Tab-separated table of C-alpha atoms (C1' of nucleotides) in Angstrom:
chain	number	residue	atom	x	y	z
A	1	MET	CA	-0.089	0.025	0.141
A	2	GLY	CA	2.628	2.249	-0.406
A	3	CYS	CA	1.101	5.204	-1.492
A	4	LYS	CA	4.588	7.885	-1.556
A	5	LYS	CA	4.837	11.288	-2.455
A	6	HIS	CA	5.360	12.673	0.807
A	7	LEU	CA	7.346	15.651	0.344
A	8	GLY	CA	5.764	17.743	-2.266
A	9	TRP	CA	2.706	18.200	-0.219
A	10	ARG	CA	5.393	21.028	1.879
A	11	GLY	CA	5.143	23.014	-1.154
A	12	MET	CA	1.370	22.540	-2.178
A	13	LEU	CA	0.842	24.327	0.143
A	14	LYS	CA	3.029	26.817	0.573
A	15	LYS	CA	2.270	27.948	-2.946
A	16	CYS	CA	-1.578	28.319	-1.638
A	17	GLY	CA	-0.127	29.861	1.253
A	18	CYS	CA	-0.758	28.099	4.014
A	19	LYS	CA	1.572	26.543	6.652
A	20	MET	CA	2.160	23.202	7.060
A	21	THR	CA	2.131	22.705	10.664
A	22	LYS	CA	1.847	19.102	13.086
A	23	PRO	CA	-1.307	18.307	12.465
A	24	ARG	CA	-0.886	18.769	8.939
A	25	GLU	CA	1.338	16.365	8.247
A	26	ILE	CA	0.004	14.283	10.542
A	27	ILE	CA	-3.190	13.805	8.986
A	28	LEU	CA	-1.524	13.558	5.397
A	29	GLU	CA	0.299	10.883	6.688
A	30	HIS	CA	-2.735	9.037	7.493
A	31	LEU	CA	-4.138	9.380	4.749
A	32	SER	CA	-1.392	8.224	2.423
A	33	LYS	CA	-1.110	4.987	4.535
A	34	ASN	CA	-4.731	3.952	4.358
A	35	CYS	CA	-5.381	5.063	0.524
A	36	LYS	CA	-8.753	4.451	1.106
A	37	HIS	CA	-12.411	6.704	1.227
A	38	LEU	CA	-11.918	7.703	5.043
A	39	THR	CA	-14.910	9.489	6.986
A	40	VAL	CA	-13.302	12.804	9.045
A	41	GLU	CA	-14.578	10.297	11.764
A	42	ASP	CA	-12.753	7.998	11.292
A	43	ILE	CA	-9.456	9.735	10.983
A	44	TYR	CA	-10.276	11.223	14.330
A	45	PHE	CA	-9.891	7.868	16.143
A	46	ALA	CA	-7.289	6.728	14.431
A	47	LEU	CA	-4.821	9.924	15.216
A	48	LYS	CA	-6.312	9.275	18.936
A	49	ASN	CA	-5.136	6.368	18.841
A	50	LYS	CA	-2.337	6.948	17.704
A	51	SER	CA	-1.582	9.018	20.992
A	52	HIS	CA	-2.098	12.430	18.472
A	53	ASP	CA	-4.744	14.338	20.222
A	54	ILE	CA	-5.977	16.214	16.877
A	55	GLY	CA	-8.926	18.284	17.394
A	56	LEU	CA	-11.962	16.886	15.797
A	57	THR	CA	-12.254	21.364	14.004
A	58	THR	CA	-9.292	20.416	12.585
A	59	VAL	CA	-9.490	17.512	11.120
A	60	TYR	CA	-12.568	19.064	9.560
A	61	ARG	CA	-10.570	21.765	8.087
A	62	THR	CA	-7.293	20.091	7.253
A	63	LEU	CA	-9.435	17.927	4.956
A	64	GLU	CA	-11.671	20.684	2.875
A	65	LEU	CA	-8.305	22.921	2.869
A	66	MET	CA	-6.701	19.328	1.507
A	67	VAL	CA	-9.489	19.570	-1.200
A	68	GLN	CA	-9.396	23.028	-2.340
A	69	ASN	CA	-6.005	22.612	-2.984
A	70	GLY	CA	-6.217	19.327	-5.130
A	71	ILE	CA	-3.674	17.275	-2.978
A	72	LEU	CA	-7.565	15.297	-1.341
A	73	ASN	CA	-10.585	14.044	-2.729
A	74	LYS	CA	-13.737	14.443	-1.784
A	75	PHE	CA	-16.911	11.937	-2.206
A	76	ASP	CA	-19.733	10.138	0.138
A	77	ILE	CA	-21.038	7.084	-0.829
A	78	GLY	CA	-24.242	7.726	0.581
A	79	ASP	CA	-24.329	7.335	3.430
A	80	GLY	CA	-24.081	10.625	4.308
A	81	LYS	CA	-20.419	11.209	5.560
A	82	SER	CA	-18.341	12.101	3.320
A	83	ARG	CA	-15.267	10.349	2.719
A	84	TYR	CA	-11.842	11.837	1.913
A	85	GLU	CA	-8.777	9.694	-0.175
A	86	LEU	CA	-5.540	10.822	-2.080
A	87	ALA	CA	-6.315	12.551	-4.946
A	88	PHE	CA	-4.589	9.523	-7.854
A	89	GLU	CA	-3.890	11.632	-10.774
A	90	THR	CA	-5.403	9.974	-14.089
A	91	ASN	CA	-2.531	8.349	-15.503
A	92	SER	CA	-1.408	6.581	-11.422
A	93	LYS	CA	-0.999	3.506	-11.286
A	94	ASP	CA	-2.830	3.981	-8.083
A	95	HIS	CA	-5.868	5.696	-9.618
A	96	HIS	CA	-8.723	4.081	-9.202
A	97	HIS	CA	-13.226	3.734	-9.131
A	98	HIS	CA	-15.430	2.784	-6.766
A	99	LEU	CA	-17.562	-0.711	-6.513
A	100	VAL	CA	-19.867	0.441	-3.512
A	101	CYS	CA	-22.794	-1.974	-1.814
A	102	CYS	CA	-26.183	-0.170	-0.876
A	103	LYS	CA	-26.990	-2.335	1.763
A	104	CYS	CA	-23.732	-2.061	4.623
A	105	GLY	CA	-21.589	0.371	2.522
A	106	LEU	CA	-18.649	-1.533	1.416
A	107	ILE	CA	-16.321	-0.671	-0.516
A	108	ILE	CA	-14.340	-1.956	-3.064
A	109	ASN	CA	-11.784	0.313	-5.605
A	110	TYR	CA	-10.995	-1.661	-8.773
A	111	ASN	CA	-8.965	-0.600	-11.242
A	112	ASP	CA	-9.644	-3.026	-13.514
A	113	PHE	CA	-10.529	-0.731	-16.849
A	114	ILE	CA	-9.299	1.887	-15.779
A	115	ASP	CA	-7.411	2.116	-18.400
A	116	GLU	CA	-9.772	1.484	-20.662
A	117	GLU	CA	-11.921	3.795	-18.619
A	118	ILE	CA	-10.016	6.984	-18.831
A	119	GLN	CA	-9.344	6.990	-22.520
A	120	LEU	CA	-12.661	7.229	-22.960
A	121	LEU	CA	-13.246	9.638	-20.003
A	122	LYS	CA	-10.027	11.896	-21.312
A	123	LYS	CA	-11.767	11.685	-24.808
A	124	VAL	CA	-15.272	13.217	-23.254
A	125	GLU	CA	-13.544	15.683	-20.695
A	126	LYS	CA	-12.144	17.200	-23.607
A	127	GLU	CA	-15.252	17.635	-25.756
A	128	LEU	CA	-17.870	18.499	-22.451
A	129	SER	CA	-15.503	20.851	-21.379
A	130	GLU	CA	-15.464	22.453	-25.031
A	131	LYS	CA	-19.016	22.369	-25.328
A	132	HIS	CA	-20.001	23.944	-22.335
A	133	ASN	CA	-16.956	25.961	-21.328
A	134	PHE	CA	-16.581	23.956	-18.082
A	135	LYS	CA	-13.276	22.968	-17.026
A	136	ILE	CA	-12.825	20.010	-16.251
A	137	LEU	CA	-10.820	18.995	-12.777
A	138	ASN	CA	-11.174	15.480	-11.707
A	139	HIS	CA	-14.208	12.789	-12.623
A	140	ILE	CA	-16.266	10.455	-9.557
A	141	ILE	CA	-17.552	6.636	-10.885
A	142	GLN	CA	-19.315	4.999	-8.177
A	143	PHE	CA	-20.924	1.582	-9.453
A	144	GLN	CA	-23.299	0.821	-7.123
A	145	GLY	CA	-25.311	-2.075	-6.060
A	146	VAL	CA	-25.485	-5.177	-3.151
A	147	CYS	CA	-21.533	-7.460	-2.048
A	148	SER	CA	-21.564	-10.946	-1.907
A	149	ASN	CA	-21.940	-10.555	1.717
A	150	CYS	CA	-25.478	-9.125	1.931
A	151	ALA	CA	-26.371	-10.733	-1.065
A	152	LYS	CA	-26.133	-14.029	1.003
A	153	LYS	CA	-27.909	-12.157	4.093
A	154	ASN	CA	-30.541	-11.673	2.244
A	155	GLU	CA	-31.057	-15.070	0.899
A	156	GLU	CA	-30.973	-16.585	4.133
A	157	THR	CA	-33.922	-14.331	5.205
A	158	ASN	CA	-36.183	-15.437	2.737
B	1	MET	CA	-39.835	17.451	-19.488
B	2	GLY	CA	-42.330	14.754	-19.798
B	3	CYS	CA	-41.106	12.677	-18.043
B	4	LYS	CA	-43.712	9.748	-18.354
B	5	LYS	CA	-44.209	6.125	-17.066
B	6	HIS	CA	-47.146	8.255	-14.418
B	7	LEU	CA	-48.444	4.116	-14.591
B	8	GLY	CA	-46.130	1.847	-12.949
B	9	TRP	CA	-45.222	2.996	-9.881
B	10	ARG	CA	-48.426	2.550	-8.448
B	11	GLY	CA	-47.755	-1.404	-9.102
B	12	MET	CA	-43.353	-1.356	-8.122
B	13	LEU	CA	-44.575	-0.190	-4.725
B	14	LYS	CA	-47.475	-2.251	-4.652
B	15	LYS	CA	-45.078	-5.036	-5.726
B	16	CYS	CA	-42.867	-4.256	-2.561
B	17	GLY	CA	-45.930	-3.746	0.094
B	18	CYS	CA	-45.874	-0.727	0.588
B	19	LYS	CA	-49.500	1.184	-0.466
B	20	MET	CA	-50.133	4.377	-3.133
B	21	THR	CA	-50.576	7.152	-0.843
B	22	LYS	CA	-51.286	10.643	-1.978
B	23	PRO	CA	-48.044	12.096	-0.521
B	24	ARG	CA	-46.375	9.549	-2.253
B	25	GLU	CA	-48.003	10.497	-5.476
B	26	ILE	CA	-47.372	14.270	-4.652
B	27	ILE	CA	-43.768	14.102	-4.947
B	28	LEU	CA	-43.133	11.495	-7.759
B	29	GLU	CA	-45.264	13.467	-9.526
B	30	HIS	CA	-43.049	16.224	-9.024
B	31	LEU	CA	-39.721	14.769	-9.297
B	32	SER	CA	-41.385	13.581	-12.645
B	33	LYS	CA	-41.845	17.287	-14.467
B	34	ASN	CA	-38.296	18.149	-12.479
B	35	CYS	CA	-36.017	15.878	-13.843
B	36	LYS	CA	-33.565	17.302	-12.230
B	37	HIS	CA	-31.505	16.586	-8.163
B	38	LEU	CA	-33.551	17.659	-6.171
B	39	THR	CA	-33.110	18.942	-2.509
B	40	VAL	CA	-35.513	17.291	0.107
B	41	GLU	CA	-35.300	21.223	0.748
B	42	ASP	CA	-36.391	21.526	-2.421
B	43	ILE	CA	-39.347	18.708	-2.766
B	44	TYR	CA	-40.460	20.045	0.646
B	45	PHE	CA	-40.501	24.011	-0.799
B	46	ALA	CA	-42.354	23.419	-3.765
B	47	LEU	CA	-44.710	21.221	-2.648
B	48	LYS	CA	-45.756	23.694	0.405
B	49	ASN	CA	-46.005	26.628	-2.706
B	50	LYS	CA	-48.543	24.327	-4.404
B	51	SER	CA	-50.791	23.918	-1.238
B	52	HIS	CA	-49.223	20.767	-0.477
B	53	ASP	CA	-49.408	20.754	2.884
B	54	ILE	CA	-46.458	17.491	3.120
B	55	GLY	CA	-44.497	17.130	6.314
B	56	LEU	CA	-40.796	17.308	6.079
B	57	THR	CA	-40.240	13.796	7.348
B	58	THR	CA	-42.820	12.545	4.869
B	59	VAL	CA	-40.121	13.747	1.854
B	60	TYR	CA	-37.683	12.148	4.070
B	61	ARG	CA	-38.805	8.872	4.318
B	62	THR	CA	-40.807	8.884	0.823
B	63	LEU	CA	-37.157	9.788	-0.869
B	64	GLU	CA	-35.474	6.635	1.149
B	65	LEU	CA	-38.632	4.038	0.027
B	66	MET	CA	-38.374	5.502	-3.588
B	67	VAL	CA	-34.264	4.467	-3.535
B	68	GLN	CA	-34.272	1.517	-1.772
B	69	ASN	CA	-37.057	0.061	-4.446
B	70	GLY	CA	-34.747	1.741	-7.252
B	71	ILE	CA	-37.681	4.670	-8.453
B	72	LEU	CA	-35.122	7.025	-6.970
B	73	ASN	CA	-31.080	7.655	-7.482
B	74	LYS	CA	-29.376	9.184	-5.003
B	75	PHE	CA	-26.309	11.090	-4.862
B	76	ASP	CA	-24.322	13.962	-3.370
B	77	ILE	CA	-22.875	16.214	-5.016
B	78	GLY	CA	-20.306	17.119	-2.377
B	79	ASP	CA	-22.808	20.116	-0.347
B	80	GLY	CA	-23.423	17.864	2.120
B	81	LYS	CA	-27.328	17.926	0.956
B	82	SER	CA	-28.486	14.583	-0.450
B	83	ARG	CA	-30.253	14.830	-3.813
B	84	TYR	CA	-32.558	12.629	-6.028
B	85	GLU	CA	-33.943	11.949	-9.365
B	86	LEU	CA	-35.684	9.402	-11.215
B	87	ALA	CA	-33.658	6.257	-11.889
B	88	PHE	CA	-34.215	6.369	-16.028
B	89	GLU	CA	-33.588	3.697	-16.895
B	90	THR	CA	-29.412	3.383	-18.525
B	91	ASN	CA	-31.340	3.220	-21.913
B	92	SER	CA	-34.357	5.380	-21.738
B	93	LYS	CA	-33.872	8.922	-23.464
B	94	ASP	CA	-33.683	10.355	-20.070
B	95	HIS	CA	-31.003	9.071	-19.229
B	96	HIS	CA	-27.436	11.609	-18.311
B	97	HIS	CA	-24.501	12.228	-16.714
B	98	HIS	CA	-23.249	15.186	-14.570
B	99	LEU	CA	-20.855	18.053	-14.621
B	100	VAL	CA	-20.546	19.817	-10.878
B	101	CYS	CA	-19.423	22.935	-10.000
B	102	CYS	CA	-16.910	22.376	-7.370
B	103	LYS	CA	-17.876	26.709	-6.505
B	104	CYS	CA	-21.301	27.550	-6.988
B	105	GLY	CA	-22.224	24.007	-6.735
B	106	LEU	CA	-23.926	24.495	-9.837
B	107	ILE	CA	-25.035	20.793	-12.029
B	108	ILE	CA	-25.360	20.368	-15.796
B	109	ASN	CA	-26.714	17.155	-17.421
B	110	TYR	CA	-25.202	15.556	-20.269
B	111	ASN	CA	-26.312	13.058	-22.634
B	112	ASP	CA	-23.805	13.964	-25.153
B	113	PHE	CA	-21.826	10.900	-25.490
B	114	ILE	CA	-23.854	8.447	-23.090
B	115	ASP	CA	-23.916	5.843	-25.726
B	116	GLU	CA	-19.875	5.414	-25.436
B	117	GLU	CA	-19.965	5.489	-21.534
B	118	ILE	CA	-22.673	2.856	-21.673
B	119	GLN	CA	-21.506	0.769	-23.623
B	120	LEU	CA	-17.794	0.816	-21.954
B	121	LEU	CA	-20.379	0.893	-18.633
B	122	LYS	CA	-21.916	-2.045	-19.659
B	123	LYS	CA	-19.072	-4.139	-20.357
B	124	VAL	CA	-17.125	-3.210	-16.845
B	125	GLU	CA	-20.196	-3.693	-15.217
B	126	LYS	CA	-20.338	-7.575	-16.154
B	127	GLU	CA	-16.616	-8.212	-15.691
B	128	LEU	CA	-17.078	-6.074	-12.676
B	129	SER	CA	-19.744	-7.773	-11.398
B	130	GLU	CA	-18.684	-11.883	-11.952
B	131	LYS	CA	-14.770	-10.925	-10.502
B	132	HIS	CA	-16.205	-9.003	-7.457
B	133	ASN	CA	-19.143	-11.653	-6.891
B	134	PHE	CA	-21.106	-7.856	-6.682
B	135	LYS	CA	-24.454	-7.296	-7.707
B	136	ILE	CA	-24.230	-3.810	-9.931
B	137	LEU	CA	-28.144	-2.393	-9.614
B	138	ASN	CA	-26.497	1.129	-10.751
B	139	HIS	CA	-23.556	3.697	-11.574
B	140	ILE	CA	-22.603	7.582	-10.961
B	141	ILE	CA	-20.132	9.165	-13.148
B	142	GLN	CA	-19.936	13.001	-12.004
B	143	PHE	CA	-17.535	15.667	-13.834
B	144	GLN	CA	-16.614	17.877	-11.135
B	145	GLY	CA	-15.005	21.622	-12.585
B	146	VAL	CA	-15.162	24.893	-12.939
B	147	CYS	CA	-18.186	26.370	-14.493
B	148	SER	CA	-17.925	29.303	-17.096
B	149	ASN	CA	-19.923	32.325	-15.008
B	150	CYS	CA	-16.807	30.752	-11.465
B	151	ALA	CA	-14.463	30.559	-14.271
B	152	LYS	CA	-15.354	34.699	-15.258
B	153	LYS	CA	-15.462	35.918	-11.827
B	154	ASN	CA	-12.280	34.521	-10.933
B	155	GLU	CA	-10.567	36.810	-13.830
B	156	GLU	CA	-11.907	39.509	-12.142
B	157	THR	CA	-10.800	38.950	-8.984
B	158	ASN	CA	-7.710	38.239	-9.855
C	1	DA	C1'	6.683	40.069	15.153
C	2	DT	C1'	3.141	38.918	12.813
C	3	DC	C1'	-0.487	36.515	10.627
C	4	DA	C1'	-2.335	31.904	9.923
C	5	DT	C1'	-3.819	27.467	12.823
C	6	DT	C1'	-5.494	25.778	17.114
C	7	DG	C1'	-8.945	23.606	19.714
C	8	DC	C1'	-13.074	24.295	22.819
C	9	DA	C1'	-17.923	25.366	23.059
C	10	DA	C1'	-21.412	26.758	20.870
C	11	DA	C1'	-24.571	26.563	17.106
C	12	DG	C1'	-25.868	25.666	12.835
C	13	DT	C1'	-27.537	21.802	9.214
C	14	DT	C1'	-29.530	17.678	7.696
C	15	DT	C1'	-31.839	13.646	8.790
C	16	DT	C1'	-34.020	9.793	11.992
C	17	DT	C1'	-36.527	8.284	15.379
C	18	DG	C1'	-40.990	7.791	19.226
C	19	DC	C1'	-45.672	8.180	19.199
C	20	DA	C1'	-50.503	9.258	19.002
C	21	DC	C1'	-53.607	9.620	14.905
C	22	DC	C1'	-55.429	8.834	10.238
C	23	DT	C1'	-55.667	6.004	5.628
C	24	DG	C1'	-56.182	3.387	1.338
C	25	DC	C1'	-56.373	-1.962	-0.062
D	1	DG	C1'	-60.178	-3.477	10.451
D	2	DC	C1'	-55.226	-3.662	10.628
D	3	DA	C1'	-50.982	-3.286	8.861
D	4	DG	C1'	-48.930	0.654	6.961
D	5	DG	C1'	-48.127	6.123	6.536
D	6	DT	C1'	-47.821	10.525	8.607
D	7	DG	C1'	-46.810	14.738	10.747
D	8	DC	C1'	-44.831	16.820	14.715
D	9	DA	C1'	-41.596	17.752	18.515
D	10	DA	C1'	-37.873	15.475	20.127
D	11	DA	C1'	-33.286	14.206	19.518
D	12	DA	C1'	-29.815	12.362	16.924
D	13	DA	C1'	-25.407	13.126	13.601
D	14	DC	C1'	-22.391	15.619	11.325
D	15	DT	C1'	-20.693	20.608	9.857
D	16	DT	C1'	-19.343	25.358	10.439
D	17	DT	C1'	-18.733	28.722	13.417
D	18	DG	C1'	-16.814	33.180	17.528
D	19	DC	C1'	-13.153	33.085	19.906
D	20	DA	C1'	-8.160	33.186	22.720
D	21	DA	C1'	-4.774	31.073	22.945
D	22	DT	C1'	-0.608	28.785	20.548
D	23	DG	C1'	2.913	27.809	16.413
D	24	DA	C1'	6.019	28.679	11.839
D	25	DT	C1'	8.785	31.467	8.754
DNA sequence: ATCATTGCAAAGTTTTTGCACCTGC
DNA sequence: GCAGGTGCAAAAACTTTGCAATGAT
């Protein structure tokens, strides 16, 4: 799971007139070691468990800041909680999309067809961007459905 | 914006052991005439303006029920409010994806490349579904970026 | 030294729940 | 008639804001 790129953040923040502080470093570090869809709560308690006493407010503010600066992606799988993950470059090998179980909220990252998807996306992005005069920065692709566990449970019930 | 299909809902609900009531009918009717990403608040006040006194709780419960039964799609563009729209069939001419402005929240529906997207999606769905043993019901594709208005505003500021 | 950042407590939003009453089938 | 649906009020869940203290450059 090594999502490197530890350096560079400092620079990215600096360029936006922001300081690199302990809490910010710790939060980014945590996200980089857990390359997946974390909620504010997830992060807050995970850090608390590692004896890092960072306020909930700071977590919220840090994450929002990172989103504004394109370092993180924010999305919602339908449970009303915002989720954050490193904004992997479209071409990076860590880039992925999500399969979301609408029963239990399980999220599966996949990048099986990423290449084909990306190819189409790039084309679509370019043309939509021109047609609607819209600067496209990012995309979200989510498949919603029922995971194998929930399907099993459902069979048992019926 | 005639999104027909007014009949059939009753049947769909019945099949799920649910009754078709006045509030449900009015809410579905409203959604079918406003084929786009409405929040609970949007719906609640729109109906209030038409002198339909439907409780906020009922709106929440009705929408959630429709989502559970596949009649509506639920998604979040990043502003923390759930949005709902009719779950157009993948092949229907009303099927579309979204362009979301991350500055002002503007949502543009597009279906320019829908055919190509759908073709790829179907393939991806089939294979992901087998590989991850996941029953895929639906998908969300969102491009995030900056709309022309916000881009203009930004230029003026700088 | 200066201005951004932090953390707490308080407030704001959005969504859910409990419960008595009402309604569709 | 009865299970399911409704609406109100209250609570819960998530997020933002104000402000005094602290920290980074």
